[in-house]
């Protein structure tokens, strides 16, 4: 029996030690860009991916068997591989089809460092955040010129959410027009509209006026249109507010004449215009200047009563003063086809009030019933 226990103990295998965690030395050295709006970083991804990216960066830095020479403004040469550039950019691919020998390309008009950042992105889809901030406009131009949509989208995103400011907004607007970035163009237009004085006095605006006057004209026209649109929006909002106040006055008038509102109930009344409208109605009933047409308060009350009669659905049972009489006069004038400017204005105003109230989702006019 003891021998069997000893044999079982000998068969038990020791527990292996835990696996070592993957190394993140290279991951922490370089920050990788992300090409979507969720902005995940390379940290936490599979280590194999980071090693692959490191291999691409090493290939670019060491220029192993490079067959492309890229000449920049300062006569510095950047070496690259035609196969990689051709896969990343259709523009490079068409350039390399003309010759199978060693290629020479000149990229002028942008800083050499921006060209190097652009080339590195074609290899590993990575960039340093500080380099992106420094050369964002040059990278936008290069990504558009060589048809690299991933980098172009990244530049547009960074400008829209982080890097757009008073100093570069005019330059960004020019490039957004020239590089076919409509969303960025609209964002720049709105930015300039909010701070027009500062933007119009900047050095970028003067340079745009001298080099691209048609773009300045387009910007001024868009700003004028945007300003007009904002004013029109505010005008409609104010009109809608007036129509809603008139609708509330109509409901308050029905409430006063149908239910009555005693002094001890006014504090709990849900109609804000109750007190003022009740005083106006009492004045209208006892005013002696109303007959001569010289009382402005009575004129205002009469207009409210006429407006009420146009939107009241059942004037036969309505308790609002003069509702049935005004409705009959309106129908008589309609039958005789007699119209004047005041009647037309009231008719249009009644339609707008009902349309505005229906848009807000509230019920239609409350009937003044018994």
Tab-separated table of C-alpha atoms in Angstrom:
chain	number	residue	atom	x	y	z
A	1	UNK	CA	0.000	0.000	0.000
A	2	UNK	CA	2.808	2.332	0.850
A	3	UNK	CA	4.511	1.525	-2.461
A	4	UNK	CA	1.399	2.562	-4.387
A	5	UNK	CA	1.386	5.964	-2.659
A	6	UNK	CA	5.031	6.467	-3.493
A	7	UNK	CA	4.432	5.624	-7.175
A	8	UNK	CA	1.551	8.123	-7.354
A	9	UNK	CA	3.716	10.865	-5.843
A	10	UNK	CA	6.442	10.167	-8.377
A	11	UNK	CA	3.953	10.583	-11.261
A	12	UNK	CA	2.850	14.127	-10.176
A	13	UNK	CA	4.484	16.661	-12.551
A	14	UNK	CA	5.715	20.030	-11.229
A	15	UNK	CA	3.739	23.176	-12.202
A	16	UNK	CA	5.564	25.112	-14.953
A	17	UNK	CA	6.467	28.760	-14.284
A	18	UNK	CA	4.229	31.499	-15.864
A	19	UNK	CA	5.144	32.800	-19.291
A	20	UNK	CA	7.044	36.048	-19.383
A	21	UNK	CA	5.141	39.139	-20.523
A	22	UNK	CA	5.848	40.397	-24.062
A	23	UNK	CA	8.425	43.118	-24.251
A	24	UNK	CA	7.126	46.649	-24.817
A	25	UNK	CA	10.430	48.410	-25.192
A	26	UNK	CA	9.865	49.449	-28.808
A	27	UNK	CA	6.195	50.257	-28.234
A	28	UNK	CA	6.991	52.894	-25.644
A	29	UNK	CA	9.601	54.527	-27.819
A	30	UNK	CA	7.350	55.503	-30.709
A	31	UNK	CA	3.782	56.710	-30.788
A	32	UNK	CA	1.720	55.351	-33.636
A	33	UNK	CA	-0.973	57.364	-35.327
A	34	UNK	CA	-4.479	55.971	-35.543
A	35	UNK	CA	-6.557	56.314	-38.650
A	36	UNK	CA	-9.984	56.356	-37.064
A	37	UNK	CA	-11.744	58.729	-34.726
A	38	UNK	CA	-11.605	56.435	-31.710
A	39	UNK	CA	-7.863	57.144	-31.555
A	40	UNK	CA	-6.536	53.857	-30.122
A	41	UNK	CA	-2.767	53.805	-29.635
A	42	UNK	CA	-0.352	51.037	-30.442
A	43	UNK	CA	0.170	50.333	-26.737
A	44	UNK	CA	-1.663	47.166	-25.771
A	45	UNK	CA	-1.702	45.667	-29.258
A	46	UNK	CA	-0.011	42.470	-30.223
A	47	UNK	CA	3.772	42.613	-29.904
A	48	UNK	CA	4.133	41.058	-33.346
A	49	UNK	CA	2.546	44.126	-34.896
A	50	UNK	CA	4.994	46.434	-33.125
A	51	UNK	CA	7.924	44.339	-34.284
A	52	UNK	CA	6.660	44.481	-37.851
A	53	UNK	CA	6.385	48.244	-37.668
A	54	UNK	CA	9.874	48.394	-36.230
A	55	UNK	CA	11.145	46.377	-39.178
A	56	UNK	CA	9.550	48.808	-41.632
A	57	UNK	CA	11.091	51.779	-39.819
A	58	UNK	CA	14.452	50.041	-39.824
A	59	UNK	CA	14.141	49.368	-43.546
A	60	UNK	CA	13.442	53.047	-44.175
A	61	UNK	CA	16.227	54.322	-41.900
A	62	UNK	CA	18.906	51.974	-43.213
A	63	UNK	CA	17.697	52.223	-46.849
A	64	UNK	CA	18.632	48.604	-47.468
A	65	UNK	CA	18.697	48.026	-51.254
A	66	UNK	CA	16.884	51.295	-51.870
A	67	UNK	CA	16.212	52.089	-55.521
A	68	UNK	CA	14.628	55.558	-55.209
A	69	UNK	CA	16.339	58.883	-54.559
A	70	UNK	CA	14.133	61.719	-53.354
A	71	UNK	CA	15.719	65.164	-53.650
A	72	UNK	CA	14.398	68.007	-51.455
A	73	UNK	CA	14.871	71.777	-51.254
A	74	UNK	CA	18.157	71.612	-49.327
A	75	UNK	CA	19.734	69.146	-51.794
A	76	UNK	CA	19.417	66.420	-49.177
A	77	UNK	CA	18.579	62.941	-50.469
A	78	UNK	CA	16.087	60.547	-48.944
A	79	UNK	CA	16.367	56.922	-50.048
A	80	UNK	CA	13.325	54.730	-50.423
A	81	UNK	CA	11.988	51.605	-52.160
A	82	UNK	CA	9.879	51.848	-55.283
A	83	UNK	CA	7.805	48.783	-54.472
A	84	UNK	CA	6.697	50.187	-51.098
A	85	UNK	CA	6.003	53.675	-52.408
A	86	UNK	CA	4.094	52.263	-55.358
A	87	UNK	CA	1.832	50.214	-53.101
A	88	UNK	CA	1.148	53.167	-50.777
A	89	UNK	CA	0.578	55.796	-53.473
A	90	UNK	CA	-0.900	55.432	-56.997
A	91	UNK	CA	0.958	58.596	-58.007
A	92	UNK	CA	4.328	57.011	-57.233
A	93	UNK	CA	3.222	53.844	-58.991
A	94	UNK	CA	2.509	55.708	-62.220
A	95	UNK	CA	5.849	57.529	-61.964
A	96	UNK	CA	7.787	54.272	-61.543
A	97	UNK	CA	6.131	52.591	-64.524
A	98	UNK	CA	8.112	54.777	-66.914
A	99	UNK	CA	11.477	53.317	-65.931
A	100	UNK	CA	12.697	50.156	-64.191
A	101	UNK	CA	16.092	51.552	-63.266
A	102	UNK	CA	17.005	53.586	-60.229
A	103	UNK	CA	14.499	56.395	-59.838
A	104	UNK	CA	15.125	60.029	-58.997
A	105	UNK	CA	12.301	62.233	-57.727
A	106	UNK	CA	12.294	65.887	-56.676
A	107	UNK	CA	9.861	67.108	-54.037
A	108	UNK	CA	10.143	70.851	-53.576
A	109	UNK	CA	8.067	73.493	-51.833
A	110	UNK	CA	7.915	71.752	-48.432
A	111	UNK	CA	10.533	71.302	-45.687
A	112	UNK	CA	12.806	68.233	-46.048
A	113	UNK	CA	11.759	67.041	-42.595
A	114	UNK	CA	8.112	66.999	-43.726
A	115	UNK	CA	9.105	64.856	-46.712
A	116	UNK	CA	10.907	62.425	-44.418
A	117	UNK	CA	7.873	62.201	-42.092
A	118	UNK	CA	5.671	61.590	-45.111
A	119	UNK	CA	7.922	58.816	-46.412
A	120	UNK	CA	8.102	57.151	-43.010
A	121	UNK	CA	4.300	57.165	-42.856
A	122	UNK	CA	4.170	55.320	-46.185
A	123	UNK	CA	6.320	52.577	-44.643
A	124	UNK	CA	4.828	52.115	-41.165
A	125	UNK	CA	1.674	54.304	-40.971
A	126	UNK	CA	3.202	55.944	-37.883
A	127	UNK	CA	4.184	59.456	-36.932
A	128	UNK	CA	5.358	61.379	-33.908
A	129	UNK	CA	2.766	63.731	-32.448
A	130	UNK	CA	5.205	66.643	-32.154
A	131	UNK	CA	6.249	66.209	-35.791
A	132	UNK	CA	2.611	66.180	-36.888
A	133	UNK	CA	1.941	69.452	-35.072
A	134	UNK	CA	4.982	71.117	-36.652
A	135	UNK	CA	4.445	69.978	-40.257
A	136	UNK	CA	0.674	69.455	-40.393
A	137	UNK	CA	0.104	71.768	-43.385
A	138	UNK	CA	2.972	70.277	-45.408
A	139	UNK	CA	1.713	66.760	-44.691
A	140	UNK	CA	-1.775	67.763	-45.846
A	141	UNK	CA	-0.337	69.016	-49.139
A	142	UNK	CA	1.820	65.911	-49.652
A	143	UNK	CA	-1.004	63.499	-48.827
A	144	UNK	CA	-3.234	65.230	-51.367
A	145	UNK	CA	-0.556	65.515	-54.062
A	146	UNK	CA	0.425	61.835	-53.825
A	147	UNK	CA	-3.096	60.503	-53.142
A	148	UNK	CA	-2.618	59.033	-49.654
A	149	UNK	CA	-6.161	59.241	-48.221
A	150	UNK	CA	-5.277	57.757	-44.806
A	151	UNK	CA	-2.791	60.510	-44.015
A	152	UNK	CA	-5.049	63.182	-45.510
A	153	UNK	CA	-7.936	62.138	-43.274
A	154	UNK	CA	-5.633	62.129	-40.271
A	155	UNK	CA	-4.419	65.666	-41.050
A	156	UNK	CA	-7.981	66.900	-41.475
A	157	UNK	CA	-8.998	65.316	-38.177
A	158	UNK	CA	-6.054	66.810	-36.278
A	159	UNK	CA	-6.736	70.274	-37.704
A	160	UNK	CA	-10.434	70.082	-36.961
A	161	UNK	CA	-10.118	68.930	-33.342
A	162	UNK	CA	-6.712	70.142	-32.103
A	163	UNK	CA	-4.518	72.292	-34.290
A	164	UNK	CA	-6.801	74.935	-35.823
A	165	UNK	CA	-6.178	78.394	-34.346
A	166	UNK	CA	-6.244	82.092	-35.183
A	167	UNK	CA	-2.750	82.097	-36.659
A	168	UNK	CA	-3.208	79.296	-39.191
A	169	UNK	CA	-6.939	79.356	-39.970
A	170	UNK	CA	-6.517	81.383	-43.182
A	171	UNK	CA	-3.688	79.155	-44.408
A	172	UNK	CA	-5.706	76.056	-43.581
A	173	UNK	CA	-8.683	77.490	-45.470
A	174	UNK	CA	-6.574	78.057	-48.586
A	175	UNK	CA	-5.171	74.537	-48.453
A	176	UNK	CA	-8.606	73.022	-47.811
A	177	UNK	CA	-9.864	74.665	-51.007
A	178	UNK	CA	-6.806	73.689	-53.056
A	179	UNK	CA	-6.628	70.158	-51.597
A	180	UNK	CA	-10.335	69.389	-51.966
A	181	UNK	CA	-11.255	69.088	-48.278
A	182	UNK	CA	-14.838	70.449	-48.142
A	183	UNK	CA	-15.527	69.637	-44.489
A	184	UNK	CA	-12.371	71.416	-43.386
A	185	UNK	CA	-13.339	74.368	-45.598
A	186	UNK	CA	-16.686	74.767	-43.824
A	187	UNK	CA	-15.041	74.506	-40.406
A	188	UNK	CA	-12.546	77.233	-41.328
A	189	UNK	CA	-15.351	79.457	-42.622
A	190	UNK	CA	-17.219	79.170	-39.326
A	191	UNK	CA	-14.011	79.794	-37.372
A	192	UNK	CA	-13.301	82.970	-39.368
A	193	UNK	CA	-16.911	84.116	-38.935
A	194	UNK	CA	-16.598	83.884	-35.140
A	195	UNK	CA	-13.377	85.940	-35.049
A	196	UNK	CA	-13.384	87.916	-38.284
A	197	UNK	CA	-11.497	90.940	-36.956
A	198	UNK	CA	-8.502	88.919	-35.826
A	199	UNK	CA	-8.425	86.683	-38.903
A	200	UNK	CA	-8.748	89.544	-41.411
A	201	UNK	CA	-5.796	91.394	-39.847
A	202	UNK	CA	-3.478	88.358	-39.798
A	203	UNK	CA	-0.473	87.858	-42.066
A	204	UNK	CA	-2.120	84.829	-43.625
A	205	UNK	CA	-5.019	86.947	-44.877
A	206	UNK	CA	-2.643	89.421	-46.527
A	207	UNK	CA	-0.760	86.575	-48.188
A	208	UNK	CA	-4.029	85.052	-49.411
A	209	UNK	CA	-5.127	88.402	-50.836
A	210	UNK	CA	-1.878	88.714	-52.769
A	211	UNK	CA	-1.504	85.122	-54.003
A	212	UNK	CA	-5.093	83.840	-54.280
A	213	UNK	CA	-7.565	86.738	-54.596
A	214	UNK	CA	-10.270	84.391	-55.923
A	215	UNK	CA	-10.083	82.374	-52.690
A	216	UNK	CA	-10.410	85.570	-50.649
A	217	UNK	CA	-13.473	86.491	-52.718
A	218	UNK	CA	-14.958	83.051	-52.128
A	219	UNK	CA	-14.323	83.336	-48.393
A	220	UNK	CA	-15.953	86.779	-48.177
A	221	UNK	CA	-18.987	85.551	-50.115
A	222	UNK	CA	-19.337	82.522	-47.864
A	223	UNK	CA	-19.010	84.702	-44.757
A	224	UNK	CA	-21.665	87.050	-46.095
A	225	UNK	CA	-23.979	84.135	-46.797
A	226	UNK	CA	-23.335	82.608	-43.361
A	227	UNK	CA	-23.999	85.933	-41.652
A	228	UNK	CA	-27.257	86.323	-43.583
A	229	UNK	CA	-28.241	82.771	-42.674
A	230	UNK	CA	-27.613	83.397	-38.973
A	231	UNK	CA	-29.667	86.603	-39.055
A	232	UNK	CA	-32.484	84.828	-40.876
A	233	UNK	CA	-32.389	82.054	-38.306
A	234	UNK	CA	-32.629	84.540	-35.438
A	235	UNK	CA	-35.478	86.363	-37.178
A	236	UNK	CA	-37.469	83.140	-37.548
A	237	UNK	CA	-36.798	82.197	-33.928
A	238	UNK	CA	-38.049	85.604	-32.761
A	239	UNK	CA	-41.128	85.306	-34.985
A	240	UNK	CA	-41.847	81.876	-33.629
A	241	UNK	CA	-41.529	83.183	-30.092
A	242	UNK	CA	-44.077	85.937	-30.851
A	243	UNK	CA	-46.491	83.426	-32.404
A	244	UNK	CA	-46.235	81.170	-29.365
A	245	UNK	CA	-46.898	84.134	-27.065
A	246	UNK	CA	-49.972	85.053	-29.113
A	247	UNK	CA	-51.202	81.466	-28.942
A	248	UNK	CA	-50.763	81.506	-25.184
A	249	UNK	CA	-52.687	84.801	-25.042
A	250	UNK	CA	-55.538	83.167	-26.978
A	251	UNK	CA	-55.650	80.248	-24.554
A	252	UNK	CA	-55.524	82.641	-21.591
A	253	UNK	CA	-58.448	84.600	-23.037
A	254	UNK	CA	-60.509	81.401	-23.349
A	255	UNK	CA	-59.544	80.405	-19.796
A	256	UNK	CA	-60.661	83.763	-18.365
A	257	UNK	CA	-63.984	83.822	-20.214
A	258	UNK	CA	-64.859	80.140	-19.789
A	259	UNK	CA	-63.517	79.139	-16.375
A	260	UNK	CA	-62.944	82.445	-14.682
A	261	UNK	CA	-59.896	82.943	-12.510
A	262	UNK	CA	-60.577	84.063	-8.960
A	263	UNK	CA	-57.978	86.145	-7.076
A	264	UNK	CA	-57.004	83.260	-4.778
A	265	UNK	CA	-56.501	80.974	-7.810
A	266	UNK	CA	-54.203	83.287	-9.789
A	267	UNK	CA	-51.029	82.164	-8.046
A	268	UNK	CA	-51.662	78.536	-9.042
A	269	UNK	CA	-52.839	79.416	-12.575
A	270	UNK	CA	-50.639	77.972	-15.306
A	271	UNK	CA	-51.227	80.927	-17.640
A	272	UNK	CA	-48.594	83.615	-17.107
A	273	UNK	CA	-50.529	86.296	-19.026
A	274	UNK	CA	-53.672	85.813	-16.940
A	275	UNK	CA	-53.497	88.914	-14.769
A	276	UNK	CA	-52.519	91.379	-17.489
A	277	UNK	CA	-55.019	90.062	-20.020
A	278	UNK	CA	-57.882	90.082	-17.503
A	279	UNK	CA	-57.159	93.727	-16.678
A	280	UNK	CA	-57.086	94.570	-20.372
A	281	UNK	CA	-60.427	92.814	-20.919
A	282	UNK	CA	-62.061	94.685	-18.024
A	283	UNK	CA	-60.745	97.964	-19.411
A	284	UNK	CA	-62.145	97.106	-22.848
A	285	UNK	CA	-65.611	96.465	-21.421
A	286	UNK	CA	-65.798	99.792	-19.558
A	287	UNK	CA	-63.694	102.162	-21.695
A	288	UNK	CA	-65.514	105.270	-22.992
A	289	UNK	CA	-62.844	106.208	-25.571
A	290	UNK	CA	-63.308	102.940	-27.440
A	291	UNK	CA	-66.237	104.308	-29.441
A	292	UNK	CA	-64.176	107.187	-30.765
A	293	UNK	CA	-61.301	104.815	-31.554
A	294	UNK	CA	-58.812	106.771	-29.510
A	295	UNK	CA	-57.782	104.178	-26.907
A	296	UNK	CA	-54.667	102.159	-27.789
A	297	UNK	CA	-55.444	99.483	-25.185
A	298	UNK	CA	-58.880	98.903	-26.695
A	299	UNK	CA	-57.395	98.659	-30.176
A	300	UNK	CA	-54.996	96.008	-28.947
A	301	UNK	CA	-57.816	94.085	-27.270
A	302	UNK	CA	-59.947	94.265	-30.400
A	303	UNK	CA	-57.117	92.807	-32.462
A	304	UNK	CA	-56.823	89.916	-30.001
A	305	UNK	CA	-60.562	89.288	-30.196
A	306	UNK	CA	-60.505	89.311	-33.991
A	307	UNK	CA	-57.568	86.942	-34.003
A	308	UNK	CA	-59.383	84.663	-31.569
A	309	UNK	CA	-62.486	84.583	-33.776
A	310	UNK	CA	-60.388	83.373	-36.713
A	311	UNK	CA	-58.919	80.392	-34.874
A	312	UNK	CA	-61.946	79.521	-32.742
A	313	UNK	CA	-63.545	76.315	-33.998
A	314	UNK	CA	-67.027	76.816	-32.474
A	315	UNK	CA	-68.073	80.443	-32.054
A	316	UNK	CA	-71.714	79.511	-31.323
A	317	UNK	CA	-70.854	78.257	-27.836
A	318	UNK	CA	-67.797	80.411	-27.248
A	319	UNK	CA	-67.907	82.693	-24.198
A	320	UNK	CA	-65.246	85.080	-25.449
A	321	UNK	CA	-66.825	88.521	-26.073
A	322	UNK	CA	-67.711	89.372	-29.689
A	323	UNK	CA	-66.443	85.998	-30.945
A	324	UNK	CA	-69.679	85.016	-32.705
A	325	UNK	CA	-70.279	88.533	-34.033
A	326	UNK	CA	-66.776	88.864	-35.436
A	327	UNK	CA	-66.969	85.385	-36.969
A	328	UNK	CA	-70.255	86.269	-38.717
A	329	UNK	CA	-68.803	89.489	-40.048
A	330	UNK	CA	-65.754	87.625	-41.310
A	331	UNK	CA	-67.920	85.035	-43.098
A	332	UNK	CA	-70.043	87.795	-44.592
A	333	UNK	CA	-67.000	89.605	-45.952
A	334	UNK	CA	-65.673	86.335	-47.306
A	335	UNK	CA	-68.972	85.658	-49.037
A	336	UNK	CA	-69.052	89.137	-50.555
A	337	UNK	CA	-65.344	88.804	-51.445
A	338	UNK	CA	-64.518	92.032	-49.696
A	339	UNK	CA	-60.960	92.021	-48.483
A	340	UNK	CA	-58.724	94.652	-46.983
A	341	UNK	CA	-55.142	94.686	-45.781
A	342	UNK	CA	-56.016	94.257	-42.105
A	343	UNK	CA	-58.115	91.166	-42.784
A	344	UNK	CA	-55.364	89.640	-44.900
A	345	UNK	CA	-52.796	90.310	-42.177
A	346	UNK	CA	-54.986	88.705	-39.525
A	347	UNK	CA	-55.626	85.693	-41.733
A	348	UNK	CA	-51.905	85.168	-42.369
A	349	UNK	CA	-51.103	85.717	-38.689
A	350	UNK	CA	-53.706	83.134	-37.620
A	351	UNK	CA	-52.254	80.550	-40.004
A	352	UNK	CA	-48.717	81.160	-38.758
A	353	UNK	CA	-49.782	80.868	-35.130
A	354	UNK	CA	-51.512	77.540	-35.698
A	355	UNK	CA	-48.623	76.238	-37.821
A	356	UNK	CA	-46.043	77.213	-35.199
A	357	UNK	CA	-47.993	75.571	-32.402
A	358	UNK	CA	-48.448	72.383	-34.390
A	359	UNK	CA	-44.697	72.224	-35.135
A	360	UNK	CA	-43.898	72.231	-31.409
A	361	UNK	CA	-46.040	69.143	-30.935
A	362	UNK	CA	-48.594	70.869	-28.649
A	363	UNK	CA	-52.361	70.414	-29.172
A	364	UNK	CA	-54.361	72.752	-31.339
A	365	UNK	CA	-56.347	75.704	-30.041
A	366	UNK	CA	-58.463	74.966	-26.986
A	367	UNK	CA	-62.133	75.468	-27.802
A	368	UNK	CA	-64.154	77.919	-25.714
A	369	UNK	CA	-67.018	75.583	-24.933
A	370	UNK	CA	-69.617	75.510	-22.136
